[in-house]
Each structure stands twice: as C-alpha cells, then as structure tokens.
Coordinates of C-alpha atoms in Angstrom, one line a residue:
Chain W
M16 CA 72.8 111.9 106.6
A17 CA 76.1 110.4 105.7
I18 CA 77.8 112.1 102.8
I19 CA 80.9 109.8 103.0
E20 CA 80.6 106.2 103.8
T21 CA 83.4 103.6 103.6
H22 CA 83.1 99.9 104.1
D23 CA 86.2 97.9 104.8
L24 CA 88.2 100.3 102.7
T25 CA 91.7 98.9 102.2
K26 CA 94.8 100.0 100.4
K27 CA 98.0 97.9 100.1
F28 CA 101.3 98.9 98.6
D29 CA 103.3 95.7 98.0
K30 CA 103.6 94.3 101.4
L31 CA 102.6 97.4 103.4
T32 CA 98.9 97.8 104.3
A33 CA 98.5 101.6 104.4
V34 CA 94.8 101.5 105.1
D35 CA 93.3 98.5 106.8
R36 CA 89.6 97.8 106.5
L37 CA 88.5 101.3 107.4
N38 CA 84.8 101.9 108.2
L39 CA 83.9 105.6 108.4
S40 CA 80.7 107.5 108.2
I41 CA 80.9 111.2 107.8
N42 CA 77.8 113.4 108.1
E43 CA 76.9 116.2 105.7
G44 CA 78.0 119.6 106.9
E45 CA 80.5 118.6 109.5
I46 CA 84.2 119.3 109.7
F47 CA 85.8 115.9 110.1
G48 CA 89.5 115.6 111.1
L49 CA 91.8 112.7 110.3
L50 CA 94.7 112.7 112.7
G51 CA 97.6 110.3 112.8
P52 CA 101.3 110.1 112.9
N53 CA 103.3 110.1 109.6
G54 CA 102.6 107.1 107.5
A55 CA 99.4 106.3 109.4
G56 CA 97.4 106.3 106.2
K57 CA 95.7 109.7 106.3
T58 CA 96.7 110.9 102.9
T59 CA 96.1 107.5 101.4
T60 CA 92.6 107.5 102.7
L61 CA 92.0 110.9 101.4
S62 CA 93.4 109.9 98.0
M63 CA 91.1 107.0 97.8
L64 CA 88.0 109.1 98.7
A65 CA 89.0 111.6 96.1
T66 CA 89.4 108.8 93.5
L67 CA 93.1 109.5 93.0
L68 CA 94.0 106.0 94.2
P69 CA 92.0 102.9 93.6
P70 CA 91.2 100.9 96.7
T71 CA 92.7 97.5 96.9
D72 CA 89.6 96.2 98.7
G73 CA 86.4 97.4 100.2
N74 CA 84.4 100.3 98.9
A75 CA 83.6 103.9 99.6
A76 CA 80.8 106.3 98.5
V77 CA 81.2 110.0 98.3
A78 CA 78.1 112.2 97.8
G79 CA 76.3 109.0 96.9
F80 CA 78.7 107.9 94.2
D81 CA 81.0 104.9 94.3
V82 CA 84.6 106.0 94.1
R83 CA 85.4 103.2 91.8
R84 CA 82.5 103.1 89.4
D85 CA 81.5 106.7 89.3
A86 CA 84.9 108.4 89.7
A87 CA 84.0 111.3 87.4
K88 CA 80.8 112.0 89.3
V89 CA 82.7 111.9 92.6
R90 CA 85.2 114.3 91.3
R91 CA 82.6 116.8 90.2
N92 CA 81.2 116.8 93.7
I93 CA 84.5 117.3 95.6
G94 CA 87.1 119.9 95.9
F95 CA 90.6 119.1 96.9
V96 CA 93.3 121.4 98.4
F97 CA 96.6 119.6 98.2
Q98 CA 99.4 119.6 100.8
D99 CA 101.7 121.1 98.2
P100 CA 101.1 124.0 95.8
S101 CA 99.1 123.0 92.8
S102 CA 98.4 126.3 91.1
D103 CA 100.3 127.8 88.2
D104 CA 102.9 130.3 89.2
M105 CA 103.0 132.0 85.8
L106 CA 99.3 132.8 85.9
T107 CA 97.4 135.2 88.1
G108 CA 95.2 134.1 90.9
R109 CA 92.1 134.9 88.9
E110 CA 93.4 133.1 85.8
N111 CA 94.0 130.0 88.0
L112 CA 90.4 130.2 89.1
Y113 CA 89.2 130.6 85.5
L114 CA 91.1 127.5 84.4
H115 CA 89.6 125.5 87.2
A116 CA 86.1 126.6 86.3
L117 CA 86.7 125.5 82.7
M118 CA 88.1 122.2 83.7
Y119 CA 85.2 121.4 86.1
G120 CA 82.6 122.3 83.6
V121 CA 81.2 125.2 85.7
D122 CA 78.4 127.1 84.1
M123 CA 80.3 129.9 82.5
R124 CA 77.4 132.4 82.2
N125 CA 78.0 134.0 85.5
I126 CA 81.5 132.9 86.1
N127 CA 82.8 136.4 86.9
E128 CA 80.3 136.8 89.8
K129 CA 81.3 133.3 91.1
M130 CA 85.0 134.1 90.9
D131 CA 84.4 137.5 92.6
A132 CA 82.5 135.7 95.4
V133 CA 85.1 133.1 96.2
L134 CA 87.9 135.7 96.1
R135 CA 86.0 137.9 98.5
L136 CA 85.5 134.9 100.8
V137 CA 89.3 134.5 101.2
D138 CA 90.1 138.2 101.0
L139 CA 92.2 138.0 97.9
T140 CA 90.2 140.5 95.8
D141 CA 93.0 143.0 95.6
K142 CA 95.6 140.4 94.8
Q143 CA 93.7 138.6 92.1
H144 CA 95.5 140.1 89.1
Q145 CA 99.0 139.4 90.6
R146 CA 100.9 136.4 89.3
M147 CA 101.0 133.6 91.8
K148 CA 104.8 133.6 91.8
G149 CA 104.5 136.6 94.1
Y150 CA 102.0 135.0 96.5
S151 CA 103.1 134.1 100.0
G152 CA 102.4 130.6 101.3
G153 CA 99.3 131.7 103.1
M154 CA 97.9 133.6 100.1
R155 CA 98.5 130.6 97.9
R156 CA 96.7 128.3 100.2
R157 CA 93.8 130.7 100.4
L158 CA 93.5 130.9 96.7
E159 CA 93.5 127.2 96.5
L160 CA 90.8 127.0 99.1
A161 CA 88.8 129.5 96.9
R162 CA 89.5 127.4 93.9
G163 CA 88.4 124.2 95.6
L164 CA 85.0 125.9 96.2
L165 CA 84.5 127.4 92.8
H166 CA 82.6 124.4 91.4
E167 CA 80.4 124.3 94.5
P168 CA 81.5 120.9 95.7
R169 CA 79.5 119.1 98.4
V170 CA 82.7 117.8 100.1
L171 CA 86.0 119.7 100.4
F172 CA 89.2 117.7 101.2
L173 CA 92.0 119.7 102.9
D174 CA 95.3 117.8 103.1
E175 CA 97.4 119.4 105.8
P176 CA 96.1 122.8 104.9
T177 CA 98.3 124.8 107.3
L178 CA 101.5 122.8 106.9
G179 CA 104.6 125.0 106.8
L180 CA 102.7 128.2 107.6
D181 CA 103.5 130.6 110.5
P182 CA 101.1 130.7 113.5
Q183 CA 99.5 134.0 112.4
T184 CA 98.7 132.7 108.9
R185 CA 97.5 129.4 110.3
Q186 CA 95.0 131.2 112.6
H187 CA 93.7 133.2 109.7
L188 CA 93.3 130.1 107.6
W189 CA 91.3 128.5 110.4
K190 CA 89.0 131.5 110.3
Y191 CA 88.4 131.0 106.6
I192 CA 87.8 127.3 106.9
K193 CA 85.3 127.9 109.6
K194 CA 83.6 130.5 107.4
L195 CA 83.4 128.1 104.5
S196 CA 81.8 125.5 106.7
T197 CA 79.1 127.9 108.0
E198 CA 78.5 130.0 104.9
K199 CA 78.7 127.3 102.3
K200 CA 77.5 124.4 104.3
V201 CA 80.1 122.3 102.7
T202 CA 81.4 119.1 104.4
I203 CA 85.1 119.5 105.1
I204 CA 87.5 116.6 105.6
I205 CA 90.8 117.7 106.9
T206 CA 94.0 115.8 107.6
T207 CA 96.5 117.3 110.0
H208 CA 99.0 116.6 112.7
Y209 CA 98.5 119.8 114.4
M210 CA 96.4 118.9 117.3
E211 CA 95.3 122.4 118.2
E212 CA 94.1 122.7 114.7
A213 CA 91.9 119.7 114.9
D214 CA 90.7 120.8 118.3
M215 CA 89.8 124.3 117.0
L216 CA 88.1 123.2 113.8
C217 CA 86.7 119.8 113.8
D218 CA 83.3 118.6 114.9
R219 CA 84.6 115.1 115.1
V220 CA 88.1 113.6 114.7
A221 CA 89.3 110.1 113.9
I222 CA 92.7 109.2 115.1
I223 CA 94.2 106.8 112.7
D224 CA 97.3 104.6 113.3
H225 CA 98.7 101.8 111.2
G226 CA 95.8 102.2 108.8
K227 CA 93.1 101.6 111.4
I228 CA 90.9 103.9 113.5
A229 CA 92.2 104.1 117.0
A230 CA 89.6 106.5 118.3
L231 CA 86.7 108.5 116.8
D232 CA 84.6 111.1 118.5
T233 CA 84.2 114.8 119.2
P234 CA 87.4 116.5 120.5
Q235 CA 85.6 117.1 123.8
K236 CA 84.6 113.5 124.3
L237 CA 88.0 112.3 123.3
K238 CA 89.7 114.5 125.9
S239 CA 87.3 113.4 128.6
M240 CA 88.0 109.8 127.7
L241 CA 91.5 110.3 129.1
G242 CA 89.9 110.4 132.5
G243 CA 90.4 113.8 134.1
D244 CA 93.3 116.1 134.4
V245 CA 96.9 115.7 133.5
V246 CA 99.2 116.0 136.5
K247 CA 102.9 116.5 136.0
L248 CA 105.3 116.3 139.0
M249 CA 109.0 116.9 139.2
V250 CA 110.3 114.4 141.8
K251 CA 113.9 113.3 142.6
D252 CA 113.2 109.7 143.8
P253 CA 109.5 109.1 143.2
K254 CA 107.9 106.3 145.1
L255 CA 105.8 105.1 142.2
A256 CA 104.6 101.9 143.8
A257 CA 102.6 103.8 146.5
V258 CA 101.1 106.1 143.9
K259 CA 100.2 103.3 141.6
K260 CA 98.0 101.8 144.3
L261 CA 95.7 104.9 144.3
K262 CA 92.5 104.0 142.4
Y263 CA 92.0 107.3 140.7
V264 CA 95.5 107.5 139.2
K265 CA 95.8 106.4 135.6
D266 CA 98.4 106.4 132.9
L267 CA 101.3 106.7 135.4
K268 CA 104.6 107.4 133.7
H269 CA 108.0 108.2 134.9
E270 CA 111.0 109.5 133.0
D271 CA 114.0 111.4 134.2
G272 CA 112.4 112.6 137.4
V273 CA 109.2 113.7 135.7
V274 CA 106.1 111.8 136.7
T275 CA 103.0 112.2 134.7
M276 CA 99.5 110.8 135.4
T277 CA 95.9 111.5 134.8
M278 CA 93.2 111.7 137.4
F279 CA 89.7 112.9 138.0
D280 CA 89.1 115.8 140.4
S281 CA 92.8 116.6 140.7
N282 CA 92.2 119.4 143.2
K283 CA 90.6 116.9 145.6
H284 CA 93.1 114.1 145.2
L285 CA 96.4 115.9 144.5
Q286 CA 97.1 116.4 148.2
E287 CA 97.2 112.6 148.8
V288 CA 99.4 112.0 145.8
L289 CA 101.9 114.7 146.9
K290 CA 102.2 113.1 150.3
K291 CA 103.0 109.6 148.9
V292 CA 105.3 110.4 146.0
G293 CA 108.2 111.9 147.8
D294 CA 110.1 115.2 147.6
V295 CA 108.2 117.2 145.0
E296 CA 110.0 120.1 143.3
S297 CA 107.2 121.4 141.2
V298 CA 103.6 120.6 140.3
E299 CA 101.7 121.2 137.2
T300 CA 98.1 120.3 136.5
R301 CA 96.2 121.0 133.3
K302 CA 93.2 119.9 131.3
P303 CA 94.1 117.3 128.8
T304 CA 94.6 118.4 125.2
L305 CA 94.0 116.6 122.0
N306 CA 97.8 116.1 122.0
D307 CA 97.5 113.9 125.1
V308 CA 94.7 112.0 123.5
F309 CA 96.8 111.5 120.4
L310 CA 99.8 110.3 122.3
H311 CA 97.6 108.1 124.4
F312 CA 96.3 106.3 121.3
T313 CA 99.4 106.3 119.1
G314 CA 102.1 105.8 121.7
N315 CA 105.2 107.8 122.3
E316 CA 107.7 106.2 120.0
M317 CA 108.9 108.3 117.1
R318 CA 107.9 107.3 113.7
D319 CA 110.7 107.5 111.3
S320 CA 109.0 106.6 108.5
D321 CA 109.0 104.7 105.6
D322 CA 107.4 107.9 105.0
A323 CA 109.7 110.8 105.7
S324 CA 107.7 112.1 102.8
E325 CA 104.6 113.4 104.5
G326 CA 106.3 116.7 105.1
G327 CA 105.7 119.0 102.2
W328 CA 108.7 120.2 100.4
S329 CA 110.8 117.0 100.5
E330 CA 107.7 115.1 99.5
R331 CA 107.2 117.2 96.5
M332 CA 110.7 116.8 95.3
M333 CA 111.3 113.2 96.2
H334 CA 108.0 111.5 95.9
S335 CA 106.2 112.9 93.0
S336 CA 103.9 109.9 92.9
V337 CA 101.3 109.2 95.4
E338 CA 101.6 105.6 94.4
N339 CA 105.2 105.5 95.5
R340 CA 104.2 106.0 99.1
Chain U
M30 CA 80.9 119.5 76.9
S31 CA 83.2 120.0 79.8
E32 CA 85.8 117.9 77.9
I33 CA 85.9 120.7 75.2
S34 CA 86.0 123.5 77.7
G35 CA 88.7 121.5 79.5
L36 CA 90.7 121.2 76.2
Y37 CA 90.4 124.9 75.8
A38 CA 91.5 125.5 79.4
L39 CA 94.7 123.4 78.9
W40 CA 95.5 125.2 75.6
Y41 CA 94.7 128.6 77.2
R42 CA 97.1 127.8 80.0
E43 CA 100.0 126.9 77.7
F44 CA 99.4 129.9 75.5
K45 CA 99.2 132.4 78.4
I46 CA 102.5 131.1 79.8
F47 CA 104.0 131.2 76.3
T48 CA 103.1 134.9 75.9
R49 CA 104.7 135.6 79.3
E50 CA 108.0 133.9 78.4
I51 CA 108.9 135.8 75.3
S52 CA 112.5 135.5 76.2
R53 CA 112.1 131.8 75.6
V54 CA 110.9 132.4 72.1
V55 CA 113.9 134.6 71.3
S56 CA 116.3 132.1 72.7
S57 CA 114.7 129.3 70.8
L58 CA 115.6 131.1 67.6
V59 CA 119.2 131.6 68.5
Q60 CA 120.3 128.0 68.0
P61 CA 118.8 127.6 64.5
L62 CA 120.3 130.9 63.5
M63 CA 123.7 129.8 64.7
W64 CA 123.5 126.7 62.5
L65 CA 122.3 128.7 59.5
V66 CA 124.7 131.6 59.8
I67 CA 127.8 130.1 61.2
F68 CA 127.7 126.4 60.2
G69 CA 125.8 127.2 56.9
T70 CA 128.1 130.0 55.9
G71 CA 131.2 128.2 57.1
L72 CA 130.7 125.0 55.3
G73 CA 128.8 126.7 52.5
S74 CA 131.8 128.9 51.6
A75 CA 133.8 125.7 50.8
L76 CA 130.9 124.2 48.9
G77 CA 130.0 127.1 46.6
E78 CA 126.8 128.8 45.7
N79 CA 125.2 125.9 44.0
F80 CA 125.2 123.0 46.5
I81 CA 125.4 119.6 44.7
G82 CA 123.6 121.1 41.7
T83 CA 120.4 121.9 43.6
G84 CA 120.7 125.6 42.6
A85 CA 120.6 126.5 46.4
S86 CA 123.4 127.6 48.7
Y87 CA 124.3 125.3 51.5
S88 CA 122.5 127.6 54.1
T89 CA 119.3 127.4 52.0
Y90 CA 119.7 123.7 51.5
I91 CA 119.8 123.0 55.2
F92 CA 117.1 125.5 56.1
P93 CA 114.3 122.9 56.1
G94 CA 116.4 120.6 58.2
I95 CA 117.1 123.4 60.7
M96 CA 113.3 124.0 60.9
V97 CA 112.9 120.4 61.7
M98 CA 115.7 120.6 64.3
T99 CA 113.9 123.6 66.0
V100 CA 110.7 121.5 66.2
L101 CA 112.6 118.5 67.6
F102 CA 114.3 120.4 70.4
G103 CA 111.4 122.7 71.2
S104 CA 108.5 120.2 71.1
L105 CA 110.3 117.3 72.7
F106 CA 111.3 119.4 75.6
F107 CA 107.8 120.8 75.9
G108 CA 106.6 117.3 76.4
L109 CA 109.4 116.3 78.8
Y110 CA 108.6 119.2 81.0
I111 CA 105.5 117.5 82.4
I112 CA 108.0 115.8 84.7
M113 CA 108.4 119.2 86.4
D114 CA 104.7 119.8 86.3
K115 CA 104.2 116.4 87.9
R116 CA 106.2 117.6 90.9
V117 CA 105.3 121.0 91.8
D118 CA 102.5 122.6 90.2
F119 CA 99.6 122.5 88.0
L120 CA 99.4 119.0 86.7
K121 CA 98.0 117.6 89.9
E122 CA 95.1 120.0 89.7
V123 CA 94.6 119.0 86.1
L124 CA 94.7 115.3 86.8
V125 CA 92.1 115.6 89.6
A126 CA 89.7 117.5 87.4
P127 CA 86.8 115.5 86.0
L128 CA 88.5 115.3 82.6
S129 CA 89.6 112.2 80.7
R130 CA 93.3 111.6 80.4
T131 CA 92.9 111.7 76.6
T132 CA 91.6 115.2 76.8
I133 CA 94.5 116.2 79.0
F134 CA 96.9 114.7 76.5
F135 CA 95.3 116.5 73.5
G136 CA 95.2 119.8 75.5
K137 CA 99.0 119.4 76.0
V138 CA 99.6 118.5 72.4
L139 CA 97.6 121.5 71.2
G140 CA 99.3 123.9 73.6
G141 CA 102.8 122.7 72.7
S142 CA 102.0 122.8 69.0
T143 CA 100.8 126.4 69.2
D144 CA 104.0 127.4 70.9
G145 CA 106.1 125.6 68.3
A146 CA 104.0 127.1 65.4
I147 CA 104.8 130.6 66.5
E148 CA 108.5 129.9 66.7
I149 CA 108.5 128.3 63.3
C150 CA 106.6 131.2 61.7
L151 CA 109.3 133.6 63.0
L152 CA 112.0 131.3 61.7
L153 CA 110.2 131.1 58.3
I154 CA 110.0 134.9 58.1
L155 CA 113.8 135.1 58.7
G156 CA 114.3 132.4 56.1
V157 CA 112.4 134.4 53.5
L158 CA 114.3 137.6 54.4
F159 CA 117.8 136.3 54.7
F160 CA 118.2 132.6 53.7
G161 CA 116.9 132.5 50.1
I162 CA 113.6 130.8 50.8
H163 CA 110.9 131.5 48.3
L164 CA 107.4 130.5 49.2
T165 CA 104.2 130.5 47.2
L166 CA 100.8 130.2 48.8
L167 CA 100.7 126.5 47.9
S168 CA 104.2 125.7 49.2
L169 CA 103.5 127.7 52.4
A170 CA 100.3 125.6 53.0
E171 CA 102.2 122.4 52.4
T172 CA 105.0 123.5 54.7
I173 CA 102.4 124.3 57.4
V174 CA 100.8 120.8 57.1
I175 CA 104.2 119.1 57.2
I176 CA 105.4 121.0 60.2
A177 CA 102.1 120.5 62.0
L178 CA 102.4 116.8 61.5
L179 CA 105.9 116.8 62.9
M180 CA 105.0 118.9 65.8
I181 CA 102.1 116.7 66.9
S182 CA 104.4 113.7 66.6
I183 CA 107.3 115.2 68.6
V184 CA 105.2 116.8 71.3
S185 CA 103.5 113.4 71.7
L186 CA 106.9 111.7 71.8
G187 CA 108.0 114.1 74.5
L188 CA 104.8 113.5 76.5
I189 CA 105.3 109.8 76.3
F190 CA 108.8 110.1 77.8
G191 CA 107.5 112.6 80.3
A192 CA 104.7 110.3 81.3
L193 CA 106.9 107.3 81.8
M194 CA 109.9 109.0 83.4
T195 CA 109.8 109.8 87.1
S196 CA 112.7 112.1 87.4
Q197 CA 114.5 114.6 85.3
E198 CA 117.7 112.6 85.4
G199 CA 116.6 111.0 82.1
F200 CA 116.7 114.4 80.3
G201 CA 120.3 114.0 79.2
L202 CA 119.7 110.5 78.0
V203 CA 116.7 111.6 75.9
V204 CA 118.8 114.3 74.4
T205 CA 121.7 112.0 73.6
F206 CA 119.8 109.0 72.5
V207 CA 116.7 110.5 71.0
I208 CA 117.0 114.0 69.8
F209 CA 120.5 113.9 68.4
P210 CA 120.0 110.6 66.5
L211 CA 116.7 111.8 65.1
F212 CA 118.3 115.0 64.0
F213 CA 121.6 113.8 62.6
L214 CA 120.1 110.7 60.9
S215 CA 117.4 112.8 59.2
G216 CA 119.5 114.1 56.4
A217 CA 118.9 117.6 57.8
L218 CA 122.5 118.5 57.0
F219 CA 123.4 116.3 54.0
P220 CA 121.8 114.6 51.0
V221 CA 120.9 111.0 51.8
K222 CA 121.2 109.6 48.2
S223 CA 124.8 108.7 48.1
L224 CA 125.3 107.6 51.7
P225 CA 127.0 104.2 52.5
T226 CA 124.4 101.5 52.9
W227 CA 124.7 101.1 56.7
L228 CA 124.2 104.8 57.3
Y229 CA 121.4 104.9 54.7
A230 CA 119.6 102.1 56.6
F231 CA 119.6 104.3 59.8
V232 CA 118.3 107.3 57.9
A233 CA 115.6 105.2 56.3
I234 CA 114.2 103.9 59.6
N235 CA 114.2 107.4 61.1
P236 CA 110.7 108.9 60.5
V237 CA 112.0 112.4 60.7
S238 CA 114.0 111.8 57.5
Y239 CA 110.7 111.8 55.6
T240 CA 109.7 115.1 57.1
V241 CA 113.0 116.7 56.0
D242 CA 112.7 115.1 52.6
A243 CA 109.2 116.4 52.0
L244 CA 110.0 119.8 53.4
R245 CA 113.0 120.2 51.1
A246 CA 110.8 119.2 48.2
V247 CA 108.0 121.7 48.8
M248 CA 110.2 124.6 50.0
L249 CA 113.2 124.3 47.7
G250 CA 111.8 122.3 44.8
I251 CA 114.5 119.6 45.2
P252 CA 113.0 116.3 44.1
A253 CA 112.0 114.1 47.1
S254 CA 114.4 111.2 47.6
F255 CA 111.7 108.9 49.0
G256 CA 108.9 110.3 46.9
L257 CA 106.3 112.7 48.4
P258 CA 103.5 110.0 48.7
V259 CA 105.9 107.9 50.8
D260 CA 106.9 110.9 52.8
F261 CA 103.3 111.8 53.6
A262 CA 102.4 108.3 54.4
V263 CA 105.2 108.0 56.9
M264 CA 104.5 111.4 58.5
I265 CA 100.8 110.6 59.0
G266 CA 101.6 107.1 60.2
F267 CA 104.2 108.4 62.7
A268 CA 101.9 111.2 64.0
L269 CA 99.0 108.7 64.5
A270 CA 101.2 106.2 66.2
M271 CA 102.7 108.8 68.6
V272 CA 99.2 110.2 69.4
L273 CA 97.9 106.7 70.2
I274 CA 100.8 105.7 72.3
G275 CA 100.8 109.1 74.0
S276 CA 97.2 109.0 75.0
W277 CA 97.7 105.5 76.2
A278 CA 100.8 106.5 78.3
F279 CA 98.7 109.3 79.8
R280 CA 95.9 107.1 80.8
R281 CA 98.3 104.8 82.8
M282 CA 100.4 107.6 84.1
K283 CA 100.7 107.8 87.9
F284 CA 101.2 111.0 89.8

C-alpha cells in the first residue's frame, strides 16, 4: 500500500523549476532514497511532502492526508530529521525530547517510558541528562532521530542524515536507521548524495535530476541496468574505433589515457578487447556501484550550483530560508 | 489541547534557558544601575534633593523611566533573537510541529515576558532598598500591570522585527532607530510638560511615553501629564496592536 503518493508535484521559485511534475509512489514500510546532485530538487521535494513548502502545482498525499488541505494531520504523522541541527543546545537531550512530546500532543501519561524507549534505541540513555552543547555531531543526529520517532510517526524523513559525519559514525547511524525500519515498521524517506549510503540502506531509490526522476528502482536492478561490469584500462594510444565496434561494449569513454566501458561477462570478453585496444598498462574490472549508476544518469559535469547551499554549515548560515533556495 | 501543551512547551523552553543563563540576568541589571547610580547621582547632585518640586530626588524621579528602559532593551532583543533561532537551532523544530503560528507567537511572548518580569522584580527590590521607592500593595499591583502591558508590547515588537528580518545586520539599525528613540522620547529622563512643541509632538506620538507617565504616577505619586485613563488606553491599545501585528507576522514568516 502506498503511504506517499504524489501526482505531478511541482515547485517553482521565480523562474527556476525545482521540482518538475514529480510522480512518486512510496510503499508503507520501505526505506526510500532520493538521490541527486546538488540543486536537483531533493530537499524541495522533501519540504513539500513535510508541508514546509506549499507546492506550486500538482498534489501529494502523505499517510492518506493531502499536504495542502490537511497539513496539520500530515505533520502529526511524520517525523523530520533536518540536515542541520534543530535541537536546543542549552537543554539536555531528554529535555529536548520532552518539549517535542509536548508540541506534538503526545499522550503524556506514559511519556517517561516512551522517552526511555527511544533513548535506548539510539544508545543515548547515559547521555540523556547532558546538555546538548556537549554532544558530538553523531550523538546529536541520533538524538534527533529518537526525537523524530517519539510521536510514533508513520513516515520519517531524513534529510542528508550523515552529512558531515566521519565514516565510523556514519556506519553506526546506518545501523540505527536499519533498526528503526525493522523494529518500528516506520516508512523512511532519505535524501543523500552518499551512494554507498543509499546502496546500504534503501529498498528503492529514485535518482532525481533537474527536478525530474531519471531512474527509479532497487539498487540491485539499477546497477544491473548499466549492463554488466565496469572495465577500466590504462592505455597510451587507445584504438577506440576498433573497440567501439564490439557489440557487447557500452558506455565507452576515454580521458587522459584512461578508457572506461561497461560490458556483460567481462571475464569472457576482456581478452578480445585487450587485443584490439593497444598497449595496455593496467586493467581493472569491477561490479558497477550505485555511483556509476548515478553518474550514468546525471552526467559527469560538475554542478556549481545556484545551490552551493546544500552543504550543511554554509547553508545554515547563508540561507536560513528554505524559500530562498 | 495540544496547542495548550505546545504553549507550555515553548514557555518551558524559554524559562529553562533563562535559569541557565543567570549571568545574563546579572548583566541586564548593570546598565540600569549605571544610569541610576552614575547618571542619576551625577546630574542629581546639580539638581538638588527635590527635583522640580516633585519631592523626589533625580535618581528616584528617573527610576520608573529606567525600568521602562530595561524592558525596552531586554524584551526587544529577546524578540530579535529569533533571527538566530531561525538559523541554527530550535525554531525549525518548533515550526514543523503541528502547532499554529499564533500559538508559537504567544509562547514566545509568554517566555520573554517571564524572563523580563524576573529582571524587573530584582530591579524593583533594588529600587525599594536604595533609590527611595515606596510601594503599597495597590501601587505594586498597578506597577505590575503597567510593566506587563509594556513587556507584551515590546516582546511582540521585537518578534515582528525578528520575523521580518532575515539577517542580524539589522540589529544595529533597530537599536539606533527604534530602541533609542523610544527611550529618549519617552520622558524617561525629563519631565515632558515644558518641552518645546516640536519635541513634545515626538514624545506624544511615542506610545512608551504613556507607560513612563503612568508608572511615575503610580510609583511616585507625581500627577500624570496625560492623565491615567489616557495612559492606560494607549498602553492597552499599543499592546493589542503589537500582538495582532506580531501574530500576523509570524503566520507569514518564512524559514
């Protein structure tokens, strides 16, 4: 059953169309990833689904409620963990949870048990009475995850949940996110531009570019769509024309003596390619990653953004307003 | 129901933070004390013990005005600080919660007024001890009402600026063009009766003048220049207007 459904969802900022007639259907209980380069429209999409931004056109339903007409009901059914910190430094972790419960109208009769439970879930029980000023980035994010769950939402939005965290912390956080998904059965929508994160976590991913869906499927299927293995050769003077004629070679690219291509059954075909291409210095073959998929769909050119903002700290300081985006 | 618990949550937050920043309370009293002790004594020594026949010394005469000044600075800045909140911390979480913007606005006003009330109580105690302020139960009650009205107005005014401004660069402008004129043109430091007409006109259109006037009447027994009914009418009108504009500004605030 779809818990989120969008129909031609569109958001325009002046002349820029940030989200362009997006049609999405997200199933209850899945971890769904929104991938895309900076400025592709991920955060804008999330903001519309969370009723933080009104759509310019089209509509969206979350947990059965229209984001425009029933914003308050949508909000009660969703949790949101922001890219940047949104908890109060001067308060303790537990106090931040308590405030959240009050504001979301959580039944206060067994609030202590509820807070204990979410704190246990993210392993912060022993830090709960410490002011958040002293929390590390990872602890803060974990507390915010716990907070997002306190009112038992049906959908949890995570906007770049591991941005700016070190690899160890990131891996821990993935563990917690997985745990939420299995133990709480909550639907999780995650935006990220860490491909390995999406690969690890998501049941399905949508790659978004220029406000449109470029591809949508399970990470497995997306990777197999690329058509086999990625082969990388270091060649002085590659004879590309000869290689190009081979039927099984796809996505042939050449740059500074490095030739990349994808092919099925590379162990069978590689021999023939090596014979034709010229003096090969080194060979590397590997299974495609989501990163390859991403680059395949979004191209190689760098985005320097109208949106240098989607990057955490600078965004916080420079663009306080989502609307400014 | 959740609107009420939300209101409580917002107040609770402000109050918790306030109790953890006691140094801020102390520093908020330093400025008024400098005015009272240094400026009051300095100018007062030239003016004599009986300032313009009021029976009060100059320090005592300006005490109500200095209370008003304390509220002006403290409460306006409290409101302006939501610009900082907008950026880094808590406000986003609050704005995403299923609470109406009006509730959020009132939670802020309530929180800011509580902080201010505690500061003003401390100042009032110092006034009774050292600055010749005599209060009866009635005049204390009247003082509380007047200060409460002012606080609600000024926190709201600060929140209006805070909601409309997008960066803290405007802080200095607000201090120069809002706080100082409201303070200096309120008659906090001088009687308004014998002013030249052009200056009197500015004082008369400043709503804070009526607060100073009323406060001086109830605390020191100096007859109100505008008359107490007029003073109260202006104070209530000002508070209502600020609250209405403030909750409107909050509803349309982007974040």
